Short mmCIF file of C-alpha atoms in Angstrom, two decimals:
data_model
loop_
_atom_site.label_atom_id
_atom_site.label_comp_id
_atom_site.label_asym_id
_atom_site.label_seq_id
_atom_site.Cartn_x
_atom_site.Cartn_y
_atom_site.Cartn_z
CA UNK H 1 65.77 74.73 104.24
CA UNK H 2 67.06 74.81 107.84
CA UNK H 3 68.67 71.39 107.45
CA UNK H 4 70.44 72.61 104.29
CA UNK H 5 71.80 75.65 106.16
CA UNK H 6 72.96 73.45 109.03
CA UNK H 7 74.64 71.04 106.62
CA UNK H 8 76.36 73.93 104.85
CA UNK H 9 77.59 75.35 108.17
CA UNK H 10 78.84 71.92 109.25
CA UNK H 11 80.62 71.44 105.92
CA UNK H 12 82.27 74.89 106.19
CA UNK H 13 83.35 74.16 109.77
CA UNK H 14 84.93 70.86 108.69
CA UNK H 15 86.71 72.62 105.79
CA UNK H 16 88.09 75.27 108.16
CA UNK H 17 89.38 72.61 110.55
CA UNK H 18 91.04 70.66 107.72
CA UNK H 19 92.54 73.88 106.38
CA UNK H 20 94.03 74.77 109.78
CA UNK H 21 95.34 71.22 110.23
CA UNK H 22 97.11 71.38 106.85
CA UNK H 23 98.61 74.78 107.72
CA UNK H 24 99.83 73.44 111.07
CA UNK H 25 101.39 70.38 109.39
CA UNK H 26 103.30 72.38 106.76
CA UNK H 27 104.42 75.03 109.26
CA UNK H 28 105.61 72.33 111.67
CA UNK H 29 107.42 70.59 108.82
CA UNK H 30 109.16 73.84 107.88
CA UNK H 31 110.33 74.61 111.42
CA UNK H 32 111.47 71.02 112.04
CA UNK H 33 113.52 70.87 108.83
CA UNK H 34 114.94 74.34 109.51
CA UNK H 35 115.61 73.79 113.21
CA UNK H 36 119.34 73.09 112.85
CA UNK H 37 119.78 76.29 110.83
CA UNK H 38 117.72 78.29 113.34
CA UNK H 39 119.84 76.98 116.24
CA UNK H 40 122.99 78.35 114.60
CA UNK H 41 121.65 81.92 114.68
CA UNK H 42 123.40 84.03 117.31
CA UNK H 43 120.48 86.15 118.46
CA UNK H 44 122.71 88.11 120.84
CA UNK H 45 124.34 89.80 117.82
CA UNK H 46 121.07 91.41 116.76
CA UNK H 47 120.37 95.09 117.23
CA UNK H 48 116.91 94.44 118.66
CA UNK H 49 115.71 98.04 118.47
CA UNK H 50 116.30 98.13 114.72
CA UNK H 51 114.95 94.59 114.33
CA UNK H 52 111.64 95.56 115.98
CA UNK H 53 111.39 98.54 113.61
CA UNK H 54 111.75 96.17 110.63
CA UNK H 55 108.89 94.03 111.97
CA UNK H 56 106.70 97.12 112.39
CA UNK H 57 107.33 98.00 108.74
CA UNK H 58 106.32 94.45 107.77
CA UNK H 59 103.08 94.95 109.71
CA UNK H 60 102.47 98.18 107.77
CA UNK H 61 103.19 96.35 104.52
CA UNK H 62 100.68 93.56 105.22
CA UNK H 63 97.91 95.88 106.46
CA UNK H 64 98.46 98.03 103.37
CA UNK H 65 98.18 94.92 101.16
CA UNK H 66 94.89 94.05 102.84
CA UNK H 67 93.69 97.63 102.24
CA UNK H 68 94.74 97.46 98.59
CA UNK H 69 92.85 94.19 98.23
CA UNK H 70 89.75 95.95 99.59
CA UNK H 71 90.34 98.86 97.20
CA UNK H 72 90.48 96.49 94.21
CA UNK H 73 87.16 94.90 95.24
CA UNK H 74 85.63 98.37 95.66
CA UNK H 75 86.70 99.38 92.15
CA UNK H 76 85.12 96.19 90.83
CA UNK H 77 81.92 96.74 92.82
CA UNK H 78 82.11 93.55 94.87
CA UNK H 79 83.41 94.84 98.20
CA UNK H 80 82.32 94.07 101.74
CA UNK H 81 82.99 96.17 104.85
CA UNK H 82 86.61 97.24 105.37
CA UNK H 83 86.95 95.36 108.66
CA UNK H 84 85.62 92.12 107.17
CA UNK H 85 87.75 92.53 104.06
CA UNK H 86 90.97 93.03 106.05
CA UNK H 87 90.10 90.13 108.36
CA UNK H 88 89.36 87.89 105.37
CA UNK H 89 92.66 88.88 103.75
CA UNK H 90 94.71 88.24 106.89
CA UNK H 91 93.07 84.84 107.40
CA UNK H 92 93.92 83.95 103.79
CA UNK H 93 97.64 84.44 104.52
CA UNK H 94 97.54 80.99 106.12
CA UNK H 95 96.85 79.59 102.65
CA UNK H 96 100.38 80.47 101.51
CA UNK H 97 101.74 77.82 103.88
CA UNK H 98 100.07 75.06 101.86
CA UNK H 99 101.48 74.18 98.39
CA UNK H 100 99.47 75.81 95.60
CA UNK H 101 98.09 79.36 95.70
CA UNK H 102 94.47 78.20 95.48
CA UNK H 103 94.17 77.94 99.27
CA UNK H 104 94.77 81.68 99.67
CA UNK H 105 91.82 82.34 97.36
CA UNK H 106 89.66 79.67 98.99
CA UNK H 107 90.18 81.27 102.42
CA UNK H 108 88.81 84.63 101.19
CA UNK H 109 85.72 83.38 99.42
CA UNK H 110 83.47 82.50 102.45
CA UNK H 111 83.58 86.04 103.88
CA UNK H 112 82.40 87.44 100.55
CA UNK H 113 79.81 84.77 99.83
CA UNK H 114 78.19 85.50 103.19
CA UNK H 115 77.60 89.02 101.86
CA UNK H 116 76.23 87.85 98.50
CA UNK H 117 79.41 88.31 96.42
CA UNK H 118 79.78 85.50 93.84
CA UNK H 119 82.93 83.38 93.98
CA UNK H 120 83.84 84.32 90.40
CA UNK H 121 84.00 88.02 91.34
CA UNK H 122 86.41 87.31 94.21
CA UNK H 123 88.51 85.10 91.92
CA UNK H 124 88.86 87.87 89.33
CA UNK H 125 89.95 90.37 92.00
CA UNK H 126 92.42 87.81 93.35
CA UNK H 127 93.89 87.45 89.85
CA UNK H 128 94.25 91.24 89.53
CA UNK H 129 95.86 91.51 92.96
CA UNK H 130 98.50 88.93 92.08
CA UNK H 131 99.36 90.72 88.83
CA UNK H 132 99.74 94.03 90.72
CA UNK H 133 101.89 92.31 93.37
CA UNK H 134 104.24 90.95 90.72
CA UNK H 135 104.39 94.34 88.98
CA UNK H 136 105.23 96.12 92.23
CA UNK H 137 108.01 93.66 93.08
CA UNK H 138 109.38 93.77 89.51
CA UNK H 139 109.53 97.58 89.58
CA UNK H 140 111.35 97.59 92.90
CA UNK H 141 113.90 95.13 91.50
CA UNK H 142 114.39 97.15 88.29
CA UNK H 143 114.90 100.37 90.23
CA UNK H 144 117.48 98.65 92.43
CA UNK H 145 119.58 97.69 89.40
CA UNK H 146 120.25 101.36 88.65
CA UNK H 147 121.75 101.81 92.11
CA UNK H 148 123.83 98.66 92.33
CA UNK H 149 124.39 97.09 88.88
CA UNK H 150 126.22 93.77 88.74
CA UNK H 151 126.55 90.82 86.39
CA UNK H 152 124.55 88.34 88.47
CA UNK H 153 121.43 90.47 88.71
CA UNK H 154 121.82 91.79 85.17
CA UNK H 155 121.00 88.25 84.04
CA UNK H 156 117.51 88.72 85.46
CA UNK H 157 117.08 92.28 84.19
CA UNK H 158 115.54 91.46 80.81
CA UNK H 159 113.26 88.85 82.35
CA UNK H 160 112.00 91.45 84.83
CA UNK H 161 111.49 94.05 82.08
CA UNK H 162 109.65 91.44 80.01
CA UNK H 163 107.37 90.65 82.97
CA UNK H 164 106.62 94.35 83.49
CA UNK H 165 105.70 94.86 79.83
CA UNK H 166 103.60 91.68 79.78
CA UNK H 167 101.74 92.57 82.96
CA UNK H 168 101.06 96.14 81.81
CA UNK H 169 99.46 94.66 78.70
CA UNK H 170 97.52 92.14 80.78
CA UNK H 171 96.07 94.74 83.17
CA UNK H 172 94.32 96.65 80.38
CA UNK H 173 90.64 96.15 81.35
CA UNK H 174 89.62 95.79 77.70
CA UNK H 175 91.89 92.79 77.27
CA UNK H 176 90.85 91.29 80.60
CA UNK H 177 87.14 91.74 79.81
CA UNK H 178 87.59 90.16 76.38
CA UNK H 179 88.85 86.92 77.92
CA UNK H 180 86.33 87.12 80.78
CA UNK H 181 83.47 87.39 78.28
CA UNK H 182 84.70 84.21 76.57
CA UNK H 183 84.89 82.49 79.93
CA UNK H 184 81.43 83.80 80.81
CA UNK H 185 79.96 82.15 77.71
CA UNK H 186 81.51 78.83 78.70
CA UNK H 187 80.10 78.89 82.23
CA UNK H 188 76.88 80.66 81.13
CA UNK H 189 77.39 83.77 83.26
CA UNK H 190 76.84 87.23 81.81
CA UNK H 191 78.48 89.26 84.58
CA UNK H 192 82.04 88.14 83.99
CA UNK H 193 83.70 91.55 83.68
CA UNK H 194 85.62 94.10 85.71
CA UNK H 195 84.41 97.68 86.08
CA UNK H 196 87.82 99.14 86.86
CA UNK H 197 89.32 101.53 84.28
CA UNK H 198 92.86 101.44 82.88
CA UNK H 199 93.93 104.68 84.72
CA UNK H 200 92.60 103.16 87.93
CA UNK H 201 94.64 100.01 87.31
CA UNK H 202 97.75 102.12 86.80
CA UNK H 203 97.02 103.90 90.09
CA UNK H 204 96.61 100.58 91.90
CA UNK H 205 99.93 99.33 90.50
CA UNK H 206 101.63 102.55 91.66
CA UNK H 207 100.25 101.98 95.17
CA UNK H 208 101.64 98.43 95.11
CA UNK H 209 105.06 99.79 94.09
CA UNK H 210 105.02 102.19 97.05
CA UNK H 211 104.08 99.33 99.35
CA UNK H 212 106.97 97.24 98.02
CA UNK H 213 109.26 100.14 98.91
CA UNK H 214 107.92 99.86 102.47
CA UNK H 215 108.68 96.15 102.80
CA UNK H 216 111.98 96.57 100.92
CA UNK H 217 112.97 99.19 103.49
CA UNK H 218 111.86 96.82 106.26
CA UNK H 219 114.07 94.07 104.86
CA UNK H 220 117.02 96.47 104.57
CA UNK H 221 116.57 97.41 108.25
CA UNK H 222 116.41 93.69 109.10
CA UNK H 223 119.75 93.17 107.30
CA UNK H 224 121.32 96.14 109.11
CA UNK H 225 120.13 94.82 112.48
CA UNK H 226 122.46 91.83 111.99
CA UNK H 227 125.09 93.16 109.60
CA UNK H 228 125.48 96.94 110.12
CA UNK H 229 128.23 97.23 107.45
CA UNK H 230 125.55 97.51 104.73
CA UNK H 231 125.42 101.23 103.96
CA UNK H 232 122.41 103.37 103.09
CA UNK H 233 123.67 103.47 99.49
CA UNK H 234 122.75 99.77 99.23
CA UNK H 235 119.22 100.30 100.58
CA UNK H 236 117.45 99.94 97.23
CA UNK H 237 119.71 97.09 96.17
CA UNK H 238 118.81 95.06 99.28
CA UNK H 239 115.13 95.91 98.84
CA UNK H 240 115.36 94.91 95.18
CA UNK H 241 116.81 91.53 96.12
CA UNK H 242 113.82 90.97 98.37
CA UNK H 243 111.49 91.98 95.53
CA UNK H 244 113.19 89.54 93.13
CA UNK H 245 112.97 86.71 95.67
CA UNK H 246 109.25 87.44 96.06
CA UNK H 247 108.68 87.31 92.29
CA UNK H 248 110.39 83.92 91.99
CA UNK H 249 108.60 82.68 95.13
CA UNK H 250 105.17 83.67 93.78
CA UNK H 251 105.84 82.03 90.42
CA UNK H 252 107.00 78.83 92.16
CA UNK H 253 103.36 77.86 92.77
CA UNK H 254 104.00 74.32 94.01
CA UNK H 255 106.27 75.32 96.88
CA UNK H 256 105.11 76.34 100.36
CA UNK H 257 105.25 80.15 100.23
CA UNK H 258 108.24 79.93 97.87
CA UNK H 259 110.13 78.00 100.54
CA UNK H 260 113.76 77.42 99.60
CA UNK H 261 113.44 79.35 96.34
CA UNK H 262 113.23 82.76 97.99
CA UNK H 263 116.05 81.98 100.40
CA UNK H 264 118.28 80.91 97.51
CA UNK H 265 117.72 84.18 95.64
CA UNK H 266 118.33 86.21 98.80
CA UNK H 267 121.59 84.40 99.52
CA UNK H 268 122.83 84.85 95.94
CA UNK H 269 122.20 88.58 96.09
CA UNK H 270 123.45 89.19 99.62
CA UNK H 271 126.70 87.28 98.98
CA UNK H 272 127.79 90.21 96.80
CA UNK H 273 127.78 92.63 99.74
CA UNK H 274 128.58 90.50 102.81
CA UNK H 275 130.35 87.32 104.01
CA UNK H 276 128.65 84.01 103.28
CA UNK H 277 127.81 83.21 106.91
CA UNK H 278 125.79 86.42 107.25
CA UNK H 279 124.03 85.92 103.92
CA UNK H 280 122.95 82.43 105.00
CA UNK H 281 121.75 83.57 108.42
CA UNK H 282 119.83 86.57 107.05
CA UNK H 283 118.07 84.42 104.43
CA UNK H 284 116.90 82.10 107.24
CA UNK H 285 115.94 84.96 109.56
CA UNK H 286 113.99 86.66 106.77
CA UNK H 287 111.65 83.66 106.61
CA UNK H 288 111.13 83.74 110.39
CA UNK H 289 110.74 87.53 110.22
CA UNK H 290 107.88 87.29 107.72
CA UNK H 291 106.24 84.14 109.15
CA UNK H 292 106.14 85.31 112.77
CA UNK H 293 104.88 88.77 111.77
CA UNK H 294 102.11 87.20 109.66
CA UNK H 295 101.06 84.82 112.44
CA UNK H 296 100.88 87.76 114.88
CA UNK H 297 98.67 89.69 112.45
CA UNK H 298 96.40 86.67 111.92
CA UNK H 299 96.04 86.26 115.69
CA UNK H 300 95.25 89.97 116.06
CA UNK H 301 92.62 89.70 113.30
CA UNK H 302 91.07 86.69 115.06
CA UNK H 303 90.87 88.56 118.38
CA UNK H 304 89.41 91.71 116.80
CA UNK H 305 86.89 89.61 114.87
CA UNK H 306 85.76 87.84 118.05
CA UNK H 307 85.40 91.15 119.93
CA UNK H 308 83.31 92.64 117.10
CA UNK H 309 81.18 89.48 116.97
CA UNK H 310 80.49 89.66 120.72
CA UNK H 311 79.58 93.37 120.46
CA UNK H 312 77.29 92.62 117.50
CA UNK H 313 75.48 89.89 119.43
CA UNK H 314 75.06 92.20 122.43
CA UNK H 315 73.61 94.91 120.20
CA UNK H 316 71.17 92.45 118.62
CA UNK H 317 70.18 91.19 122.05
CA UNK H 318 69.62 94.75 123.28
CA UNK H 319 67.39 95.52 120.29
CA UNK H 320 65.35 92.36 120.80
CA UNK H 321 65.08 93.00 124.58
CA UNK H 322 65.06 96.78 125.15
CA UNK H 323 64.30 96.29 128.84
CA UNK H 324 67.61 94.44 129.42
CA UNK H 325 70.38 96.80 130.54
CA UNK H 326 73.97 96.02 129.93
#
C-alpha cells in the first residue's frame, strides 16, 4: 500500500513538473513572438495611476471567479475548503496557456481528489462554470450594443442572442441531469447528477454577469490610461468588446488562451472609436495586462499555500509533542 502511495505521489509530481514546463514553453513562445510589438509600446504615455486601478479590478475579477467556482461546487455538494478551492482555481489558470481547455480542468482535479471528491463531479462543475462564463460575457456584449450600436457589432448580435438562449436552455438542471444519467449508465456510475436548482443557476449566472461588469470596467480604465479621449458614454461599449473577445477566445479551444483571436476582435471594435495605432497597442497591452495580473495572483496563491502548509505542520507537530514550545 505504501509503495502504491509513493508511486502515485511520484507520478503526480512528474505530471506537475511537465505541466509547468509546458506552460513555461508556451508563455515564452508568446512573449518571444510578441516582443517586437511590445517594444513599440511607449510606456511613458500611460497614466500609471489609472493603469494600476485597472489591474486591481482585474484582481477582483479573478478572485471573484474563484469564489464563484467554489459556490458552484458548494451548490453541487462537492466543495472543499474555500482557501483550497481558490488556490486550486488560481493554479488552474496556468492551464489556459496550453492549447486545449482540458489542462485547466486537470489542474483543479488533484486538490479535490485529495479530499475525496470524484473527478466526474469536478468535471461537471467545470462544465457549468464555463457555460456561466459565456453567458456573463454574452450579456455584457448585448447590453453594450444598446449604448453604442454599429454595423460591425450588429453582425454578431444575433449570434450572441442565440448563444444566450441556447445556454439558458442548457443550464436547466433537468436537461443537464437527463444527459448525465445517460452518461452515468455508460460509465456505470449512479451519482452522475447535479443538485443545483434552476433558480440557483439563474442566480449564479447573474453573479457572473456582475463580475463581467467588473472586468469590463477594468478594461475600460485600461483603455483610458492610454487613450483618454474615450468618454464615459463608451464605457459599456468598450467593456462589451472585451466580453465579445472573451467569448470568441473561449470557443477557440485550440488556441493558447484565445491568443490572436481575442486581440483581433478587440482591434476591430476599438478601431471604431480611436486611431489604428492606439487600437493595436491596446490590444497587445490587454494581453500583458491579463497575463501579468494572473501570474501575480498565482504567485500569491503559491506563497499563501506554503505559509498555510508550514503552519499546519507546526500545529501537527505541537499536538504530537505537547512539551515542545514554539
